[in-house]
Amino acid sequence: MSIETKPLSLTINGKAVGPVDVPVGLPMLHFLHEYMDLTGTHFGCGIGECHACTIVVQNEDGTTTQNRTCIFEAHYFDGKSILTIEGHAQKDEAGNIVDLSPLQQAFVDNFAFQCGYCASGFVAGATVFIDGLKRQPVKREQLESAIETALNPHICRCTGYVRYYEAVRQVALDTPGCVVD
């Protein structure tokens, strides 16, 4: 008995990958870990509830969406462009981190995590949220509610929500065009 495989091609963190023969039904999370050695995306609940495994999908129209990698099989992402936590920071040619993304830096500055297990999912969710605000800004008085709506599906077992939300608020307020008066 053999395991059925299909070729998979996609773009991960700006680099073309594939075609790679991948077992049908393999969760994307396992593909990232086992085939790509990208282990920053974390397995949490395994049923798509905690969002620790969230990545960013960069759509052809320039928008972004977030997807959970524990419940979507790798082949769902065939032909797509994705961004994992490893792809957010700017790196030099040797692969050393030169500069964190504004969200990553705000999370560090606000000590927005304790154990850090959920952080990659929060970075992905917040990245999609800020990207959406650039397209459709919110009024300043609606920002708190918008942050809560965007990030409430993400679970932090250490209860770092207040600091995550503060970090995202800081980036939204510091990014021109995200918030209007």
PDB file of C-alpha atoms in Angstrom:
ATOM      1  CA  MET A   1       0.000   0.000   0.000  1.00  0.00           C
ATOM      2  CA  SER A   2       1.388   3.401  -0.976  1.00  0.00           C
ATOM      3  CA  ILE A   3       0.456   6.892   0.069  1.00  0.00           C
ATOM      4  CA  GLU A   4      -1.115   8.964  -2.695  1.00  0.00           C
ATOM      5  CA  THR A   5       0.841  12.127  -3.478  1.00  0.00           C
ATOM      6  CA  LYS A   6       0.261  15.110  -5.740  1.00  0.00           C
ATOM      7  CA  PRO A   7       2.648  17.842  -6.825  1.00  0.00           C
ATOM      8  CA  LEU A   8       2.411  21.120  -4.916  1.00  0.00           C
ATOM      9  CA  SER A   9       3.777  24.487  -6.080  1.00  0.00           C
ATOM     10  CA  LEU A  10       3.384  27.761  -4.238  1.00  0.00           C
ATOM     11  CA  THR A  11       5.269  30.823  -3.078  1.00  0.00           C
ATOM     12  CA  ILE A  12       6.374  30.926   0.559  1.00  0.00           C
ATOM     13  CA  ASN A  13       7.810  34.140   1.987  1.00  0.00           C
ATOM     14  CA  GLY A  14       8.515  35.434  -1.511  1.00  0.00           C
ATOM     15  CA  LYS A  15      10.281  32.305  -2.775  1.00  0.00           C
ATOM     16  CA  ALA A  16       8.860  29.866  -5.322  1.00  0.00           C
ATOM     17  CA  VAL A  17       8.580  26.316  -3.993  1.00  0.00           C
ATOM     18  CA  GLY A  18       7.901  23.202  -5.998  1.00  0.00           C
ATOM     19  CA  PRO A  19       6.659  21.238  -7.533  1.00  0.00           C
ATOM     20  CA  VAL A  20       7.035  18.970  -4.497  1.00  0.00           C
ATOM     21  CA  ASP A  21       5.255  15.626  -4.220  1.00  0.00           C
ATOM     22  CA  VAL A  22       3.152  15.915  -1.078  1.00  0.00           C
ATOM     23  CA  PRO A  23       0.762  13.340   0.398  1.00  0.00           C
ATOM     24  CA  VAL A  24      -2.876  14.095  -0.308  1.00  0.00           C
ATOM     25  CA  GLY A  25      -4.552  15.321   2.882  1.00  0.00           C
ATOM     26  CA  LEU A  26      -1.341  16.434   4.607  1.00  0.00           C
ATOM     27  CA  PRO A  27      -2.144  19.530   6.694  1.00  0.00           C
ATOM     28  CA  MET A  28      -0.279  22.636   5.592  1.00  0.00           C
ATOM     29  CA  LEU A  29       1.197  22.965   9.081  1.00  0.00           C
ATOM     30  CA  HIS A  30       2.972  19.633   8.656  1.00  0.00           C
ATOM     31  CA  PHE A  31       4.153  20.568   5.162  1.00  0.00           C
ATOM     32  CA  LEU A  32       5.692  23.761   6.551  1.00  0.00           C
ATOM     33  CA  HIS A  33       7.397  21.894   9.391  1.00  0.00           C
ATOM     34  CA  GLU A  34       8.445  18.667   7.686  1.00  0.00           C
ATOM     35  CA  TYR A  35       9.139  19.746   4.103  1.00  0.00           C
ATOM     36  CA  MET A  36      10.153  23.395   4.468  1.00  0.00           C
ATOM     37  CA  ASP A  37      11.735  23.417   7.963  1.00  0.00           C
ATOM     38  CA  LEU A  38       9.575  26.443   8.819  1.00  0.00           C
ATOM     39  CA  THR A  39       8.586  25.732  12.417  1.00  0.00           C
ATOM     40  CA  GLY A  40       7.463  29.173  13.594  1.00  0.00           C
ATOM     41  CA  THR A  41       3.844  28.394  12.752  1.00  0.00           C
ATOM     42  CA  HIS A  42       2.596  26.502  15.795  1.00  0.00           C
ATOM     43  CA  PHE A  43       0.243  23.583  16.282  1.00  0.00           C
ATOM     44  CA  GLY A  44      -2.253  24.458  18.985  1.00  0.00           C
ATOM     45  CA  CYS A  45      -5.622  22.783  19.018  1.00  0.00           C
ATOM     46  CA  GLY A  46      -5.625  20.883  15.731  1.00  0.00           C
ATOM     47  CA  ILE A  47      -9.246  21.835  15.010  1.00  0.00           C
ATOM     48  CA  GLY A  48      -8.864  25.435  13.860  1.00  0.00           C
ATOM     49  CA  GLU A  49     -10.140  27.069  17.038  1.00  0.00           C
ATOM     50  CA  CYS A  50      -7.044  28.647  18.615  1.00  0.00           C
ATOM     51  CA  HIS A  51      -5.495  30.245  15.491  1.00  0.00           C
ATOM     52  CA  ALA A  52      -1.909  29.582  16.654  1.00  0.00           C
ATOM     53  CA  CYS A  53      -1.267  28.042  13.216  1.00  0.00           C
ATOM     54  CA  THR A  54      -2.461  31.060  11.223  1.00  0.00           C
ATOM     55  CA  ILE A  55      -0.541  32.282   8.180  1.00  0.00           C
ATOM     56  CA  VAL A  56      -1.118  35.133   5.742  1.00  0.00           C
ATOM     57  CA  VAL A  57      -2.292  34.433   2.184  1.00  0.00           C
ATOM     58  CA  GLN A  58      -1.264  37.139  -0.268  1.00  0.00           C
ATOM     59  CA  ASN A  59      -4.061  37.273  -2.826  1.00  0.00           C
ATOM     60  CA  GLU A  60      -3.595  38.141  -6.490  1.00  0.00           C
ATOM     61  CA  ASP A  61      -5.654  41.330  -6.074  1.00  0.00           C
ATOM     62  CA  GLY A  62      -3.168  42.649  -3.485  1.00  0.00           C
ATOM     63  CA  THR A  63      -5.338  41.903  -0.460  1.00  0.00           C
ATOM     64  CA  THR A  64      -4.426  39.503   2.301  1.00  0.00           C
ATOM     65  CA  THR A  65      -6.398  36.884   4.179  1.00  0.00           C
ATOM     66  CA  GLN A  66      -5.524  34.616   7.052  1.00  0.00           C
ATOM     67  CA  ASN A  67      -5.788  30.843   6.989  1.00  0.00           C
ATOM     68  CA  ARG A  68      -5.294  28.203   9.631  1.00  0.00           C
ATOM     69  CA  THR A  69      -2.800  25.570   8.606  1.00  0.00           C
ATOM     70  CA  CYS A  70      -3.940  22.779  10.915  1.00  0.00           C
ATOM     71  CA  ILE A  71      -7.306  22.368   9.160  1.00  0.00           C
ATOM     72  CA  PHE A  72      -6.359  23.239   5.574  1.00  0.00           C
ATOM     73  CA  GLU A  73      -4.423  20.651   3.639  1.00  0.00           C
ATOM     74  CA  ALA A  74      -1.255  21.708   1.862  1.00  0.00           C
ATOM     75  CA  HIS A  75      -2.791  21.328  -1.599  1.00  0.00           C
ATOM     76  CA  TYR A  76      -5.385  23.986  -0.763  1.00  0.00           C
ATOM     77  CA  PHE A  77      -2.500  26.460  -1.092  1.00  0.00           C
ATOM     78  CA  ASP A  78      -1.351  25.187  -4.514  1.00  0.00           C
ATOM     79  CA  GLY A  79      -0.524  28.184  -6.717  1.00  0.00           C
ATOM     80  CA  LYS A  80      -0.945  30.645  -3.836  1.00  0.00           C
ATOM     81  CA  SER A  81       1.493  32.992  -2.166  1.00  0.00           C
ATOM     82  CA  ILE A  82       1.761  32.724   1.608  1.00  0.00           C
ATOM     83  CA  LEU A  83       3.641  34.482   4.366  1.00  0.00           C
ATOM     84  CA  THR A  84       4.691  32.567   7.471  1.00  0.00           C
ATOM     85  CA  ILE A  85       6.082  34.163  10.608  1.00  0.00           C
ATOM     86  CA  GLU A  86       9.581  33.606   9.212  1.00  0.00           C
ATOM     87  CA  GLY A  87       8.796  35.929   6.300  1.00  0.00           C
ATOM     88  CA  HIS A  88       7.670  39.047   8.172  1.00  0.00           C
ATOM     89  CA  ALA A  89      11.075  40.416   9.239  1.00  0.00           C
ATOM     90  CA  GLN A  90      13.575  41.938   6.820  1.00  0.00           C
ATOM     91  CA  LYS A  91      16.696  39.794   6.414  1.00  0.00           C
ATOM     92  CA  ASP A  92      20.113  40.280   4.880  1.00  0.00           C
ATOM     93  CA  GLU A  93      21.589  37.994   2.219  1.00  0.00           C
ATOM     94  CA  ALA A  94      22.913  35.620   4.899  1.00  0.00           C
ATOM     95  CA  GLY A  95      19.418  35.250   6.348  1.00  0.00           C
ATOM     96  CA  ASN A  96      20.084  37.271   9.492  1.00  0.00           C
ATOM     97  CA  ILE A  97      17.249  39.466  10.753  1.00  0.00           C
ATOM     98  CA  VAL A  98      17.960  43.095  10.015  1.00  0.00           C
ATOM     99  CA  ASP A  99      14.637  44.668  10.963  1.00  0.00           C
ATOM    100  CA  LEU A 100      11.414  43.336  12.462  1.00  0.00           C
ATOM    101  CA  SER A 101       8.110  44.212  10.820  1.00  0.00           C
ATOM    102  CA  PRO A 102       6.270  47.109  12.510  1.00  0.00           C
ATOM    103  CA  LEU A 103       3.856  44.639  14.127  1.00  0.00           C
ATOM    104  CA  GLN A 104       6.612  42.364  15.373  1.00  0.00           C
ATOM    105  CA  GLN A 105       8.456  45.366  16.811  1.00  0.00           C
ATOM    106  CA  ALA A 106       5.286  46.659  18.476  1.00  0.00           C
ATOM    107  CA  PHE A 107       4.691  43.224  20.011  1.00  0.00           C
ATOM    108  CA  VAL A 108       8.235  43.284  21.429  1.00  0.00           C
ATOM    109  CA  ASP A 109       7.957  46.898  22.596  1.00  0.00           C
ATOM    110  CA  ASN A 110       4.659  46.191  24.363  1.00  0.00           C
ATOM    111  CA  PHE A 111       5.813  42.778  25.660  1.00  0.00           C
ATOM    112  CA  ALA A 112       2.650  41.484  24.033  1.00  0.00           C
ATOM    113  CA  PHE A 113       3.357  37.824  24.709  1.00  0.00           C
ATOM    114  CA  GLN A 114       4.555  35.662  27.532  1.00  0.00           C
ATOM    115  CA  CYS A 115       5.315  32.177  26.268  1.00  0.00           C
ATOM    116  CA  GLY A 116       5.087  33.328  22.618  1.00  0.00           C
ATOM    117  CA  TYR A 117       3.320  30.200  21.423  1.00  0.00           C
ATOM    118  CA  CYS A 118       0.369  32.099  19.935  1.00  0.00           C
ATOM    119  CA  ALA A 119       2.471  35.042  18.738  1.00  0.00           C
ATOM    120  CA  SER A 120       2.919  33.870  15.141  1.00  0.00           C
ATOM    121  CA  GLY A 121      -0.849  33.541  14.742  1.00  0.00           C
ATOM    122  CA  PHE A 122      -1.415  36.965  16.275  1.00  0.00           C
ATOM    123  CA  VAL A 123       1.190  38.495  13.927  1.00  0.00           C
ATOM    124  CA  ALA A 124      -0.604  36.936  10.946  1.00  0.00           C
ATOM    125  CA  GLY A 125      -4.049  38.073  12.116  1.00  0.00           C
ATOM    126  CA  ALA A 126      -2.827  41.564  12.948  1.00  0.00           C
ATOM    127  CA  THR A 127      -1.018  41.830   9.606  1.00  0.00           C
ATOM    128  CA  VAL A 128      -4.246  41.069   7.744  1.00  0.00           C
ATOM    129  CA  PHE A 129      -6.120  43.513   9.998  1.00  0.00           C
ATOM    130  CA  ILE A 130      -3.664  46.385   9.356  1.00  0.00           C
ATOM    131  CA  ASP A 131      -3.680  45.584   5.628  1.00  0.00           C
ATOM    132  CA  GLY A 132      -7.473  45.853   5.679  1.00  0.00           C
ATOM    133  CA  LEU A 133      -7.329  49.190   7.502  1.00  0.00           C
ATOM    134  CA  LYS A 134      -5.054  50.567   4.788  1.00  0.00           C
ATOM    135  CA  ARG A 135      -7.845  49.814   2.303  1.00  0.00           C
ATOM    136  CA  GLN A 136     -10.778  50.720   4.530  1.00  0.00           C
ATOM    137  CA  PRO A 137      -9.761  52.909   7.473  1.00  0.00           C
ATOM    138  CA  VAL A 138     -11.886  53.103  10.615  1.00  0.00           C
ATOM    139  CA  LYS A 139     -12.833  56.081  12.704  1.00  0.00           C
ATOM    140  CA  ARG A 140     -10.686  56.556  15.777  1.00  0.00           C
ATOM    141  CA  GLU A 141     -13.621  55.808  18.081  1.00  0.00           C
ATOM    142  CA  GLN A 142     -14.223  52.491  16.268  1.00  0.00           C
ATOM    143  CA  LEU A 143     -10.620  51.271  16.444  1.00  0.00           C
ATOM    144  CA  GLU A 144     -10.926  49.347  19.736  1.00  0.00           C
ATOM    145  CA  SER A 145     -13.986  47.487  18.512  1.00  0.00           C
ATOM    146  CA  ALA A 146     -12.343  46.742  15.160  1.00  0.00           C
ATOM    147  CA  ILE A 147      -9.236  45.308  16.876  1.00  0.00           C
ATOM    148  CA  GLU A 148     -11.377  43.119  19.121  1.00  0.00           C
ATOM    149  CA  THR A 149     -13.403  41.835  16.169  1.00  0.00           C
ATOM    150  CA  ALA A 150     -10.259  41.072  14.173  1.00  0.00           C
ATOM    151  CA  LEU A 151      -8.270  39.382  16.926  1.00  0.00           C
ATOM    152  CA  ASN A 152     -10.915  37.760  19.139  1.00  0.00           C
ATOM    153  CA  PRO A 153     -10.671  34.412  17.302  1.00  0.00           C
ATOM    154  CA  HIS A 154      -6.996  34.177  18.372  1.00  0.00           C
ATOM    155  CA  ILE A 155      -6.524  32.443  21.705  1.00  0.00           C
ATOM    156  CA  CYS A 156      -3.708  33.300  24.103  1.00  0.00           C
ATOM    157  CA  ARG A 157      -3.477  30.888  27.012  1.00  0.00           C
ATOM    158  CA  CYS A 158      -1.227  33.316  28.925  1.00  0.00           C
ATOM    159  CA  THR A 159      -3.922  36.035  28.627  1.00  0.00           C
ATOM    160  CA  GLY A 160      -1.736  38.537  26.804  1.00  0.00           C
ATOM    161  CA  TYR A 161      -4.706  40.051  25.003  1.00  0.00           C
ATOM    162  CA  VAL A 162      -4.441  43.553  26.451  1.00  0.00           C
ATOM    163  CA  ARG A 163      -0.842  43.923  25.328  1.00  0.00           C
ATOM    164  CA  TYR A 164      -1.499  42.372  21.911  1.00  0.00           C
ATOM    165  CA  TYR A 165      -4.356  44.815  21.402  1.00  0.00           C
ATOM    166  CA  GLU A 166      -2.212  47.738  22.619  1.00  0.00           C
ATOM    167  CA  ALA A 167       0.521  46.806  20.150  1.00  0.00           C
ATOM    168  CA  VAL A 168      -1.928  46.546  17.255  1.00  0.00           C
ATOM    169  CA  ARG A 169      -3.548  49.857  18.263  1.00  0.00           C
ATOM    170  CA  GLN A 170      -0.097  51.487  18.265  1.00  0.00           C
ATOM    171  CA  VAL A 171       0.666  50.225  14.743  1.00  0.00           C
ATOM    172  CA  ALA A 172      -2.785  51.229  13.453  1.00  0.00           C
ATOM    173  CA  LEU A 173      -2.376  54.743  14.854  1.00  0.00           C
ATOM    174  CA  ASP A 174       1.217  55.034  13.582  1.00  0.00           C
ATOM    175  CA  THR A 175       0.397  53.801  10.055  1.00  0.00           C
ATOM    176  CA  PRO A 176      -0.848  56.663   7.866  1.00  0.00           C
ATOM    177  CA  GLY A 177      -4.344  56.129   6.492  1.00  0.00           C
ATOM    178  CA  CYS A 178      -5.488  53.368   8.866  1.00  0.00           C
ATOM    179  CA  VAL A 179      -7.465  55.567  11.247  1.00  0.00           C
ATOM    180  CA  VAL A 180      -9.488  58.668  10.443  1.00  0.00           C
ATOM    181  CA  ASP A 181     -10.916  61.262  12.830  1.00  0.00           C
TER     182      ASP A 181
END
